[in-house]
Amino acid sequence: MLRTTTLLFLFLEVCFSLAAQKRFVLSGNIKDAASGEDLIGATIVVKNLQSTGTTSNAYGFYSLSLAKGQYQLSVQFVGYETEVFNLVLDENKSLNVEMKEKSFEIGNITVTGERADRNISSVDMGNIKMIPGRIESIPVIFGEHDVFKTIQLTAGVKPAGEGSSGFYVRGGGIDQNLISLDEAPVYNASHLMGFFSVFNSESIKDANLMKGSIPAEFGGRASSVFDIKMKDGNQKEYGVTGNVGLISSGLTVEGPVVKDKSSFVVSGRRTYADMFLVFSNDEDVNNSTLYFYDLNLKTNYKINKNNRIFLSGYFGRDKFRFAEEFGFDWGNKTGTFRWNHNFSEKLFSNTSFIFSNYSYNINVLRDLDVDIRSEIQDWNIKQDFSYYANVRNTIKYGGNMIYHNILPGEISVPQGSIYSPLKITRRKAIEWAAYVSNQQTISEKIKLYYGLRLALFSNIGPGEFYEFDGDGVLTNTVEKEDFEFVKTQGGLEPRLGLTYMLSAESSVKASYNRIYQFLHLLSNSTTATPTDLWLPSSNNVKPQISDQFSLGYFRNFKNNEFESSLEIYYKDLENQIDYKNSADLIFNSTVEAELVFGRGWAYGAELTVKRNYGRINGWLSYTWSKTMRQFDEINQGEPFPARHDRTHDFSIVGMYDINDRLKLSATWVYYTGNAVTFPSGRYEIDGRIVEYYTERNGYRMPDYHRLDLGLTWIRKKTIKFESSWNFSIYNAYARENAYYIDFRESETNPGETEAVQFSLFKIVPSVSYKFKF
Amino acid sequence: MIRMKLIFPVFILLFWGCEKKIDVDLNETNPVIVIEGTLSDNPNLACVKISNTTSYYSSEPAEMLAGATVKITDEEGREFELIENNGQYLNNSIIPDANCQYRLSVTMGENVYESVSKMHRTVFIDSMAVALNEDYSVFQEGYNVYLYFHDPPGENNYYRLKMFLNGEEEDAPEDFIFFDDNNTNGKFVELRIRRKTYEVGDTVTYQLQTLDKAAYEYFSAVSELIDENSAVSASPANPNPNFSNGALGYFSAYSCDEKTIVIQSKIKSLK
């Protein structure tokens, strides 16, 4: 650790001495000419200086320090016309660029890189960026376009299950992905038992999954960061986009508040599957509801050249009610206020105030009138600085502080009820972090990234803290006062990256990350459920720690028309959580005693080949991997494969432009079945047949494969009005993939036992219509 | 304890799911001994059954093992031997004392398996009642039986409900019912199994057993395993055994009380 720190200071020393030469700064914002949306990750290349350039940040801002002179600059962003400027730099200059989308694109660019050769030349690795508008023609279940479903088609990312929006990244658990919307963590990113994500793709500007090298400004989740940014809204003119689908419809309105200074966007979506319930003959069924909605709001205002503010919010909720008997609703609320400030042409600052809340409520009506409630709420203040020291060094530093407030569960009952009310002590904690990093171009061939993050987590009062003996029996309860510190844990997280260019079209990259995770999701079922509970680290629960090493070879062909990469990784996970037999996870104040702790490791190789241009484009990805866990208390202490240990995972995504109106697309996925626990024998208890298990996850589900087809027909496309139809077929050859396999006593022959496979979706056709004016 | 059953997946699956019987190759393992031991105070009876695990797909009922030496010892060191009779080991001369701990030991060849269980004092049924409930959501119209009892305050109690219809024990997987007093400690408890509807003329007996914690935990784990709805559990495991030396099964000393009611028309309540 000491050595890393010294190394870092050494490099800072070097870059400051470089910065001492007399240079001028060129800075500005890069935007879409039509909508005024900031373009994130556009590349600015200095033509006459090899390997000199920069990319625009999350707010479209860039800064470049150059010696006095005459330069030719080219600004590139895939899908946009390249802009070229000639300029004389003899003082600090500001250059704002508005880029035009290519008027006629032959072939969609699917998963984009910002610069044609970015995948080989950048210092990051294992990152996947998606722009929702560009992946629209990929077929999806129920026609609901979802970046979560598309990301599952890339290497190293595995779906949690049939139709599920949850995913596993490189052997990590579902809770090890930081899903953030405009910097606010989203604690339960799925609707309707996980079949849909909470992200309405109409409201999303850009989604970036980081699974390999994770920059020092991100932390808190052990395996990946899925950074999702909402659209800012059109600064030039008003626009309405709508889509009508089989199970949901959505409408997005955007436009300028003050032209070129301020814009807004409002985007809503609601499902209406429950509207069919009114046709039911059963009075209880047609008195029932089952729907979800999402509402995204964002506005921004450019106060002046150096100050800009953003306000964004998300509200989404699932509502389920069965007659007058039972009600259940759950959802997220997030809010972000941001202030961009340029202290100088070289120093960019962003200050964010972030709020996030996830809660669920259950009402059991009729005779009981019981109310059940649980929530997790965060308040977060975050400060980030980017210092564009010179063309070779970009230094980032900052910190944040999150106040977590978790209500694990509360049951309230009316007076005189036979049930007792229950209130589980709130869990409060402060998560702190500070970081510094530098991205440095050493030479034409070598780029380095080095950063260090300090991550700490402190449990604070008020509340009860528990102490247990070795058998999980409560031995002591300690009551703490408001803001009294109980336990602080955490440590330093080095983040390192190296890119070595072998040639203009190939490179090797290496990276290392350490990440602490302090919040853990307790869930013992195979699907995401709204009642899954986030448990903070404490005196009884140590933080999870992941260490990941990755190495990759990147090669482009035919002038970046084809991209390919081969990445290998090894990930070590400490303090992983599993559960004791028949653990009681909900409404249990001493849930910490139900846990067991162990370790995990995962390794694998990921191969991706992609064609970005042409009438036929798309990608192919193959992952070979192994994911293991080991706990003293499970499987006699022997290592066992994690449930999501899938040896082979293959996806192919193809898109074919028949003409400029018709686009055909297909995806095929294949993966090894999940590791599962099946019985190896049986016995009887009190006359009932009970399964006898010998090993954890010693069996395999059948292999999974599926073909989806899609057709997009652009009916009308003028400057004023656009409309298109999208038809898709999910699981086109009706493969009966096993959702689960149940072992049970035969209904027809009592005393005999049998295995029964349950499959979810056979062929699911869908159609949706989209318009824009 | 309020149990949250996952209603929604079921709700959704109804729309699209499909089910079929499949062949899954399962490993064969060496048989493991399974011991079921009970000591009841009403009537006074100690009963032990010994068997082995079998292959999962075997269609034969488990074979009861003979030739074991089975003993129950009380806290004062008095030893009672259980005599084999038709595959069961029995003794009806033990008069259990409330709050006493009993030790069961089973010697099979070279191996000795032991377990202890504590006899709890009887929680008596206060009364029973019948009411006609109308058709309501997933429940059908019919007569429900209500059982009332006083939960003893200031202590944890663990219960099992056994139901008999016209003298026959109801032994379907879902009729394996266990509950504790986490939410009802010290209260006057009303218990009704809403899905159990009866016809006029039925004779219904409800038996309330009071178990010790270890047996309750064992049975709860078993009931989760045999529950038809538990297929969503990600990692099923064997219930923690109550026995030493790796035997599966349980030893449960329990006290019990039962009452019987005959369903008659026009009876609204006997409360």
PDB file of C-alpha atoms in Angstrom, chain A residues 597-678:
ATOM      1  CA  PHE A 597     -19.398 -15.415   5.839  1.00  0.00           C
ATOM      2  CA  GLY A 598     -16.968 -16.822   3.326  1.00  0.00           C
ATOM      3  CA  ARG A 599     -14.985 -16.002   0.246  1.00  0.00           C
ATOM      4  CA  GLY A 600     -15.425 -16.168  -3.477  1.00  0.00           C
ATOM      5  CA  TRP A 601     -13.336 -16.059  -6.580  1.00  0.00           C
ATOM      6  CA  ALA A 602     -14.035 -15.842 -10.268  1.00  0.00           C
ATOM      7  CA  TYR A 603     -11.965 -15.945 -13.406  1.00  0.00           C
ATOM      8  CA  GLY A 604     -12.713 -16.007 -17.060  1.00  0.00           C
ATOM      9  CA  ALA A 605     -12.017 -14.940 -20.609  1.00  0.00           C
ATOM     10  CA  GLU A 606     -14.213 -12.718 -22.752  1.00  0.00           C
ATOM     11  CA  LEU A 607     -14.058 -12.481 -26.494  1.00  0.00           C
ATOM     12  CA  THR A 608     -15.926  -9.797 -28.429  1.00  0.00           C
ATOM     13  CA  VAL A 609     -16.027  -9.180 -32.162  1.00  0.00           C
ATOM     14  CA  LYS A 610     -18.045  -6.261 -33.387  1.00  0.00           C
ATOM     15  CA  ARG A 611     -18.859  -4.696 -36.722  1.00  0.00           C
ATOM     16  CA  ASN A 612     -19.803  -1.092 -36.359  1.00  0.00           C
ATOM     17  CA  TYR A 613     -20.633  -0.130 -39.926  1.00  0.00           C
ATOM     18  CA  GLY A 614     -22.269  -1.584 -42.947  1.00  0.00           C
ATOM     19  CA  ARG A 615     -25.679  -2.910 -43.855  1.00  0.00           C
ATOM     20  CA  ILE A 616     -25.020  -5.905 -41.682  1.00  0.00           C
ATOM     21  CA  ASN A 617     -23.678  -4.963 -38.301  1.00  0.00           C
ATOM     22  CA  GLY A 618     -23.765  -6.195 -34.745  1.00  0.00           C
ATOM     23  CA  TRP A 619     -21.598  -8.177 -32.429  1.00  0.00           C
ATOM     24  CA  LEU A 620     -20.704 -11.558 -31.127  1.00  0.00           C
ATOM     25  CA  SER A 621     -19.541 -12.231 -27.611  1.00  0.00           C
ATOM     26  CA  TYR A 622     -18.346 -15.330 -25.887  1.00  0.00           C
ATOM     27  CA  THR A 623     -17.428 -15.708 -22.229  1.00  0.00           C
ATOM     28  CA  TRP A 624     -15.784 -18.654 -20.577  1.00  0.00           C
ATOM     29  CA  SER A 625     -15.808 -18.323 -16.815  1.00  0.00           C
ATOM     30  CA  LYS A 626     -15.719 -19.964 -13.440  1.00  0.00           C
ATOM     31  CA  THR A 627     -17.326 -18.526 -10.297  1.00  0.00           C
ATOM     32  CA  MET A 628     -16.765 -20.182  -6.933  1.00  0.00           C
ATOM     33  CA  ARG A 629     -17.728 -19.628  -3.307  1.00  0.00           C
ATOM     34  CA  GLN A 630     -16.435 -21.175  -0.102  1.00  0.00           C
ATOM     35  CA  PHE A 631     -17.994 -21.083   3.370  1.00  0.00           C
ATOM     36  CA  ASP A 632     -17.020 -23.110   6.424  1.00  0.00           C
ATOM     37  CA  GLU A 633     -20.659 -23.795   7.221  1.00  0.00           C
ATOM     38  CA  ILE A 634     -21.786 -24.819   3.732  1.00  0.00           C
ATOM     39  CA  ASN A 635     -20.952 -27.920   1.724  1.00  0.00           C
ATOM     40  CA  GLN A 636     -18.686 -29.265   4.507  1.00  0.00           C
ATOM     41  CA  GLY A 637     -16.395 -26.294   3.937  1.00  0.00           C
ATOM     42  CA  GLU A 638     -15.569 -27.381   0.370  1.00  0.00           C
ATOM     43  CA  PRO A 639     -15.655 -24.797  -2.451  1.00  0.00           C
ATOM     44  CA  PHE A 640     -18.813 -24.898  -4.559  1.00  0.00           C
ATOM     45  CA  PRO A 641     -19.867 -23.133  -7.758  1.00  0.00           C
ATOM     46  CA  ALA A 642     -21.995 -20.034  -7.286  1.00  0.00           C
ATOM     47  CA  ARG A 643     -25.501 -20.274  -8.640  1.00  0.00           C
ATOM     48  CA  HIS A 644     -24.574 -18.043 -11.590  1.00  0.00           C
ATOM     49  CA  ASP A 645     -21.442 -20.035 -12.458  1.00  0.00           C
ATOM     50  CA  ARG A 646     -22.114 -20.510 -16.155  1.00  0.00           C
ATOM     51  CA  THR A 647     -19.163 -21.988 -17.970  1.00  0.00           C
ATOM     52  CA  HIS A 648     -20.100 -20.887 -21.485  1.00  0.00           C
ATOM     53  CA  ASP A 649     -22.062 -17.827 -22.367  1.00  0.00           C
ATOM     54  CA  PHE A 650     -22.530 -16.854 -25.985  1.00  0.00           C
ATOM     55  CA  SER A 651     -24.547 -14.071 -27.614  1.00  0.00           C
ATOM     56  CA  ILE A 652     -24.809 -12.888 -31.167  1.00  0.00           C
ATOM     57  CA  VAL A 653     -26.606  -9.737 -32.182  1.00  0.00           C
ATOM     58  CA  GLY A 654     -27.153  -9.018 -35.853  1.00  0.00           C
ATOM     59  CA  MET A 655     -28.842  -6.155 -37.619  1.00  0.00           C
ATOM     60  CA  TYR A 656     -29.565  -5.959 -41.299  1.00  0.00           C
ATOM     61  CA  ASP A 657     -30.806  -2.860 -43.085  1.00  0.00           C
ATOM     62  CA  ILE A 658     -32.959  -4.121 -45.900  1.00  0.00           C
ATOM     63  CA  ASN A 659     -33.423  -0.542 -47.049  1.00  0.00           C
ATOM     64  CA  ASP A 660     -33.647   2.798 -45.315  1.00  0.00           C
ATOM     65  CA  ARG A 661     -37.162   1.996 -44.073  1.00  0.00           C
ATOM     66  CA  LEU A 662     -36.861  -1.619 -42.989  1.00  0.00           C
ATOM     67  CA  LYS A 663     -34.443  -3.003 -40.469  1.00  0.00           C
ATOM     68  CA  LEU A 664     -34.285  -6.629 -39.529  1.00  0.00           C
ATOM     69  CA  SER A 665     -32.575  -7.816 -36.372  1.00  0.00           C
ATOM     70  CA  ALA A 666     -31.932 -11.044 -34.556  1.00  0.00           C
ATOM     71  CA  THR A 667     -30.248 -12.154 -31.371  1.00  0.00           C
ATOM     72  CA  TRP A 668     -29.354 -15.620 -30.251  1.00  0.00           C
ATOM     73  CA  VAL A 669     -28.111 -16.463 -26.794  1.00  0.00           C
ATOM     74  CA  TYR A 670     -26.768 -19.643 -25.362  1.00  0.00           C
ATOM     75  CA  TYR A 671     -25.451 -20.318 -21.883  1.00  0.00           C
ATOM     76  CA  THR A 672     -24.664 -23.183 -19.566  1.00  0.00           C
ATOM     77  CA  GLY A 673     -27.423 -23.820 -17.055  1.00  0.00           C
ATOM     78  CA  ASN A 674     -27.149 -22.421 -13.537  1.00  0.00           C
ATOM     79  CA  ALA A 675     -25.515 -24.472 -10.816  1.00  0.00           C
ATOM     80  CA  VAL A 676     -28.326 -25.761  -8.610  1.00  0.00           C
ATOM     81  CA  THR A 677     -28.926 -27.986  -5.634  1.00  0.00           C
ATOM     82  CA  PHE A 678     -30.917 -31.132  -6.420  1.00  0.00           C
TER      83      PHE A 678
END
